Short mmCIF file of C-alpha atoms in Angstrom, two decimals:
data_model
loop_
_atom_site.label_atom_id
_atom_site.label_comp_id
_atom_site.label_asym_id
_atom_site.label_seq_id
_atom_site.Cartn_x
_atom_site.Cartn_y
_atom_site.Cartn_z
CA MET X 1476 55.63 21.09 81.95
CA PRO X 1477 55.67 19.04 85.13
CA THR X 1478 52.30 17.76 86.23
CA SER X 1479 50.97 17.08 89.66
CA GLY X 1480 50.86 13.64 91.14
CA GLY X 1481 47.10 13.29 90.60
CA GLU X 1482 47.33 14.29 86.97
CA ARG X 1483 50.33 11.95 86.45
CA GLY X 1484 48.39 8.97 87.87
CA CYS X 1485 45.35 9.76 85.72
CA ALA X 1486 47.49 9.99 82.60
CA GLN X 1487 49.05 6.57 83.33
CA CYS X 1488 45.66 4.89 83.99
CA SER X 1489 43.74 6.20 80.99
CA ILE X 1490 46.06 5.26 78.13
CA PRO X 1491 44.04 5.65 74.95
CA ALA X 1492 43.64 2.57 72.76
CA PRO X 1493 45.21 2.65 69.28
CA PRO X 1494 42.77 3.73 66.59
CA ALA X 1495 40.97 0.93 64.76
CA ARG X 1496 41.94 0.23 61.16
CA SER X 1497 39.51 0.93 58.41
CA GLY X 1498 37.01 -1.93 58.11
CA GLU X 1499 38.31 -3.68 61.24
CA ASN X 1500 35.73 -5.21 63.54
CA ARG X 1501 36.86 -5.37 67.15
CA THR X 1502 34.44 -8.03 68.35
CA MET X 1503 35.67 -10.65 70.78
CA PRO X 1504 36.92 -13.91 69.29
CA GLY X 1505 34.17 -16.48 69.08
CA ALA X 1506 31.42 -13.96 69.85
CA GLY X 1507 30.00 -14.06 66.31
CA ASP X 1508 30.69 -17.77 65.62
CA ARG X 1509 27.84 -19.02 67.77
CA GLY X 1510 25.22 -18.25 65.15
CA LYS X 1511 27.35 -19.28 62.17
CA ALA X 1512 27.48 -23.02 62.89
CA PRO X 1513 23.68 -23.52 62.86
CA ALA X 1514 23.54 -21.41 59.71
CA ARG X 1515 26.12 -23.64 58.03
CA TRP X 1516 24.24 -26.78 59.10
CA LEU X 1517 21.00 -25.34 57.78
CA GLY X 1518 22.64 -24.48 54.46
CA THR X 1519 24.10 -27.98 54.14
CA GLY X 1520 20.73 -29.55 54.93
CA LEU X 1521 18.93 -27.44 52.35
CA LEU X 1522 21.58 -28.32 49.76
CA GLY X 1523 21.12 -32.02 50.52
CA LEU X 1524 17.34 -31.73 50.15
CA PHE X 1525 17.87 -29.96 46.83
CA LEU X 1526 20.26 -32.62 45.50
CA LEU X 1527 18.25 -35.61 46.75
CA PRO X 1528 15.64 -35.48 43.96
CA VAL X 1529 18.43 -35.22 41.39
CA THR X 1530 20.15 -38.37 42.65
CA LEU X 1531 16.86 -40.31 42.69
CA SER X 1532 15.46 -38.99 39.40
CA LEU X 1533 15.57 -39.95 35.72
CA GLU X 1534 18.00 -42.68 34.64
CA VAL X 1535 18.62 -44.18 31.19
CA SER X 1536 20.47 -47.43 30.46
CA VAL X 1537 21.50 -49.40 27.36
CA GLY X 1538 22.65 -52.42 29.34
CA LYS X 1539 26.04 -53.59 30.51
CA ALA X 1540 27.53 -54.11 27.03
CA THR X 1541 28.17 -50.67 25.54
CA ASP X 1542 30.10 -52.12 22.56
CA ILE X 1543 28.27 -54.62 20.37
CA TYR X 1544 29.08 -56.36 17.07
CA ALA X 1545 26.73 -57.48 14.31
CA VAL X 1546 27.18 -59.17 10.95
CA ASN X 1547 26.48 -57.27 7.76
CA GLY X 1548 23.00 -58.00 6.38
CA THR X 1549 21.53 -59.16 9.69
CA GLU X 1550 19.52 -57.27 12.32
CA ILE X 1551 20.45 -56.05 15.78
CA LEU X 1552 18.52 -55.03 18.88
CA LEU X 1553 19.61 -51.72 20.41
CA PRO X 1554 18.31 -51.83 24.00
CA CYS X 1555 17.24 -48.81 26.04
CA THR X 1556 15.31 -48.59 29.31
CA PHE X 1557 14.59 -45.70 31.63
CA SER X 1558 13.42 -45.24 35.21
CA SER X 1559 12.11 -42.40 37.32
CA CYS X 1560 11.19 -42.37 40.99
CA PHE X 1561 8.69 -39.56 40.36
CA GLY X 1562 6.87 -41.14 37.43
CA PHE X 1563 6.47 -39.49 34.02
CA GLU X 1564 3.94 -37.69 31.86
CA ASP X 1565 4.29 -36.79 28.17
CA LEU X 1566 7.79 -38.22 28.24
CA HIS X 1567 9.82 -37.52 25.12
CA PHE X 1568 12.41 -39.92 23.68
CA ARG X 1569 14.60 -40.18 20.59
CA TRP X 1570 17.41 -42.25 19.13
CA THR X 1571 20.27 -40.51 17.35
CA TYR X 1572 23.08 -41.84 15.17
CA ASN X 1573 26.52 -40.28 15.23
CA SER X 1574 29.60 -41.25 13.23
CA SER X 1575 32.73 -39.48 12.11
CA ASP X 1576 30.95 -37.91 9.13
CA ALA X 1577 27.21 -38.01 9.88
CA PHE X 1578 24.61 -37.21 12.52
CA ARG X 1579 20.89 -37.78 12.29
CA VAL X 1580 17.80 -38.46 14.38
CA LEU X 1581 16.66 -42.03 13.71
CA ILE X 1582 13.37 -42.17 15.59
CA GLU X 1583 11.45 -39.88 17.91
CA GLY X 1584 8.34 -40.30 20.02
CA THR X 1585 6.40 -39.66 23.21
CA VAL X 1586 4.86 -41.64 26.05
CA LYS X 1587 1.73 -40.11 27.57
CA ASN X 1588 1.88 -41.88 30.94
CA GLU X 1589 2.81 -45.13 32.63
CA LYS X 1590 -0.27 -46.89 31.22
CA SER X 1591 0.47 -45.99 27.61
CA ASP X 1592 2.79 -47.46 25.02
CA PRO X 1593 5.29 -45.28 23.14
CA LYS X 1594 3.98 -43.36 20.17
CA VAL X 1595 6.36 -42.72 17.28
CA THR X 1596 6.20 -39.18 15.91
CA LEU X 1597 9.21 -39.30 13.58
CA LYS X 1598 11.18 -42.08 11.87
CA ASP X 1599 14.09 -41.41 9.54
CA ASP X 1600 14.77 -44.97 8.42
CA ASP X 1601 12.24 -47.66 7.49
CA ARG X 1602 14.65 -50.34 8.67
CA ILE X 1603 14.08 -49.21 12.27
CA THR X 1604 11.29 -50.64 14.41
CA LEU X 1605 10.37 -49.63 17.96
CA VAL X 1606 9.94 -52.84 19.95
CA GLY X 1607 9.82 -51.50 23.50
CA SER X 1608 6.84 -51.12 25.79
CA THR X 1609 6.25 -48.86 28.78
CA LYS X 1610 3.33 -50.82 30.23
CA GLU X 1611 3.70 -52.79 33.46
CA LYS X 1612 6.68 -50.64 34.44
CA MET X 1613 8.86 -52.09 31.67
CA ASN X 1614 9.90 -48.58 30.51
CA ASN X 1615 11.46 -50.10 27.41
CA ILE X 1616 12.10 -47.98 24.31
CA SER X 1617 14.46 -50.34 22.50
CA ILE X 1618 14.70 -50.44 18.70
CA VAL X 1619 15.62 -53.05 16.08
CA LEU X 1620 17.77 -52.12 13.09
CA ARG X 1621 17.35 -54.51 10.14
CA ASP X 1622 19.42 -55.15 6.99
CA LEU X 1623 22.62 -53.84 8.54
CA GLU X 1624 25.24 -52.18 6.37
CA PHE X 1625 28.84 -51.35 7.09
CA SER X 1626 27.90 -47.68 7.07
CA ASP X 1627 25.69 -48.32 10.12
CA THR X 1628 28.80 -48.52 12.28
CA GLY X 1629 28.79 -45.73 14.83
CA LYS X 1630 27.36 -44.42 18.09
CA TYR X 1631 23.65 -44.82 18.86
CA THR X 1632 22.34 -42.66 21.70
CA CYS X 1633 19.03 -43.01 23.50
CA HIS X 1634 17.73 -39.65 24.80
CA VAL X 1635 14.90 -39.24 27.31
CA LYS X 1636 13.28 -36.04 28.60
CA ASN X 1637 10.70 -36.02 31.40
CA PRO X 1638 8.50 -32.88 31.70
CA LYS X 1639 7.28 -34.09 35.10
CA GLU X 1640 10.79 -33.49 36.42
CA ASN X 1641 11.15 -29.98 35.02
CA ASN X 1642 12.20 -31.36 31.61
CA LEU X 1643 15.10 -33.27 33.13
CA GLN X 1644 17.08 -35.06 30.41
CA HIS X 1645 19.30 -38.11 30.44
CA HIS X 1646 20.90 -40.29 27.77
CA ALA X 1647 23.00 -43.40 27.25
CA THR X 1648 25.17 -44.42 24.29
CA ILE X 1649 25.98 -47.74 22.69
CA PHE X 1650 28.59 -48.34 19.96
CA LEU X 1651 27.73 -50.66 17.08
CA GLN X 1652 30.40 -52.25 14.87
CA VAL X 1653 29.15 -53.93 11.69
CA VAL X 1654 31.55 -56.67 10.55
CA ASP X 1655 31.77 -59.18 7.72
CA LYS X 1656 31.70 -62.11 10.14
CA LEU X 1657 32.02 -62.64 13.84
CA GLU X 1658 35.36 -64.01 14.94
CA GLU X 1659 35.26 -67.16 17.00
CA VAL X 1660 36.88 -66.71 20.35
CA ASP X 1661 39.48 -69.34 21.20
CA ASN X 1662 38.77 -70.46 24.74
CA THR X 1663 41.52 -73.09 24.89
CA VAL X 1664 43.73 -71.08 27.23
CA THR X 1665 40.78 -70.26 29.47
CA LEU X 1666 39.74 -73.92 29.65
CA ILE X 1667 43.30 -74.97 30.50
CA ILE X 1668 43.50 -72.40 33.29
CA LEU X 1669 40.13 -73.49 34.69
CA ALA X 1670 41.20 -77.15 34.53
CA VAL X 1671 44.47 -76.43 36.38
CA VAL X 1672 42.73 -74.35 39.05
CA GLY X 1673 40.04 -77.01 39.46
CA GLY X 1674 42.68 -79.75 39.76
CA VAL X 1675 44.61 -77.83 42.42
CA ILE X 1676 41.45 -77.21 44.43
CA GLY X 1677 40.46 -80.88 44.13
CA LEU X 1678 43.94 -81.97 45.28
CA LEU X 1679 43.77 -79.70 48.31
CA ILE X 1680 40.38 -81.11 49.26
CA LEU X 1681 41.70 -84.67 48.90
CA ILE X 1682 44.71 -83.87 51.11
CA LEU X 1683 42.44 -82.42 53.80
CA LEU X 1684 40.20 -85.52 53.70
CA ILE X 1685 43.20 -87.85 53.99
CA LYS X 1686 44.53 -85.80 56.90
CA LYS X 1687 41.22 -86.02 58.73
CA LEU X 1688 41.07 -89.77 58.11
CA ILE X 1689 44.59 -90.30 59.48
CA ILE X 1690 43.81 -88.21 62.57
CA PHE X 1691 40.63 -90.23 63.13
CA ILE X 1692 42.49 -93.56 62.83
CA LEU X 1693 45.25 -92.43 65.20
CA LYS X 1694 42.69 -91.26 67.72
CA LYS X 1695 40.89 -94.61 67.67
CA THR X 1696 44.20 -96.47 68.00
CA ARG X 1697 45.16 -94.43 71.08
CA GLU X 1698 41.77 -95.09 72.66
CA LYS X 1699 42.15 -98.84 72.15
CA LYS X 1700 45.66 -98.83 73.62
CA LYS X 1701 44.39 -96.90 76.61
CA GLU X 1702 41.59 -99.43 77.16
CA CYS X 1703 44.08 -102.30 76.93
CA LEU X 1704 46.38 -100.68 79.50
CA VAL X 1705 43.52 -100.12 81.96
CA SER X 1706 42.30 -103.68 81.51
CA SER X 1707 45.76 -105.17 81.95
CA SER X 1708 46.39 -103.08 85.09
CA GLY X 1709 43.16 -104.40 86.65
CA ASN X 1710 44.11 -107.97 85.94
CA ASP X 1711 47.54 -107.54 87.54
CA ASN X 1712 46.00 -106.13 90.72
CA THR X 1713 43.60 -109.07 90.94
CA GLU X 1714 46.32 -111.66 90.59
CA ASN X 1715 48.61 -110.04 93.20
CA GLY X 1716 45.84 -109.68 95.76
CA LEU X 1717 46.34 -106.01 96.28
CA PRO X 1718 43.89 -104.04 98.44
CA GLY X 1719 40.72 -103.38 96.57
CA SER X 1720 41.20 -106.38 94.35
CA LYS X 1721 38.83 -109.32 93.97
CA ALA X 1722 41.31 -111.90 95.33
CA GLU X 1723 39.87 -114.33 97.87
CA GLU X 1724 40.67 -113.44 101.47
CA LYS X 1725 42.33 -116.20 103.58
CA PRO X 1726 40.68 -116.97 106.94
CA PRO X 1727 42.77 -116.08 110.00
CA SER X 1728 44.92 -118.93 111.29
CA LYS X 1729 43.96 -120.55 114.57
CA VAL X 1730 46.40 -120.22 117.44
#
């Protein structure tokens, strides 16, 4: 049915919006993001504070050489040190041996505090001796294995657990290879390379010194030539009686 002009204008002005989809939030873009950025920053900061103690906490090391060789029948030192930024109390440590066909705990012990030496609570092999000390911040729990046998070849792992850091654990592994005799390393090629490199460097230094000497001599020669030219020019002016020279002036002739 036809509508009046007023009704037609009202119908055109008040066009209903399409219904919102289920779960759709019709907030303005950016209206809810203002509070999210600080929340994200706060979360990142709390995560960093949580991870900081972990990155600065217990560490265990067996040195730079993780593969070592020893001769059958001799003894070998298996090094192990630990560190903790938070200190330690009733720290627990142990050495384990692991090969392709065997696994066993070699030695086990505790350290009461930083002023106490390690106390062995279990030792599986009489050939093993604890030689480390934890006094004076050495934090050393190294062991010596005597009367080596070929069957001693394998992985030796130093484990440390610190109750003061919520029983945080860390370990480091060293591989021992027992051999009949140590092979002598032939350093001939290395020595030749070092000699060649040293000779080249020495030659370059000699060339630079000779170059500087030649430049110095040429500079002095130019200075001498320049002095000679200035001196000879002064003498010529004096002899020719030019203005400014030291030639004797003749008295004016009488009329």
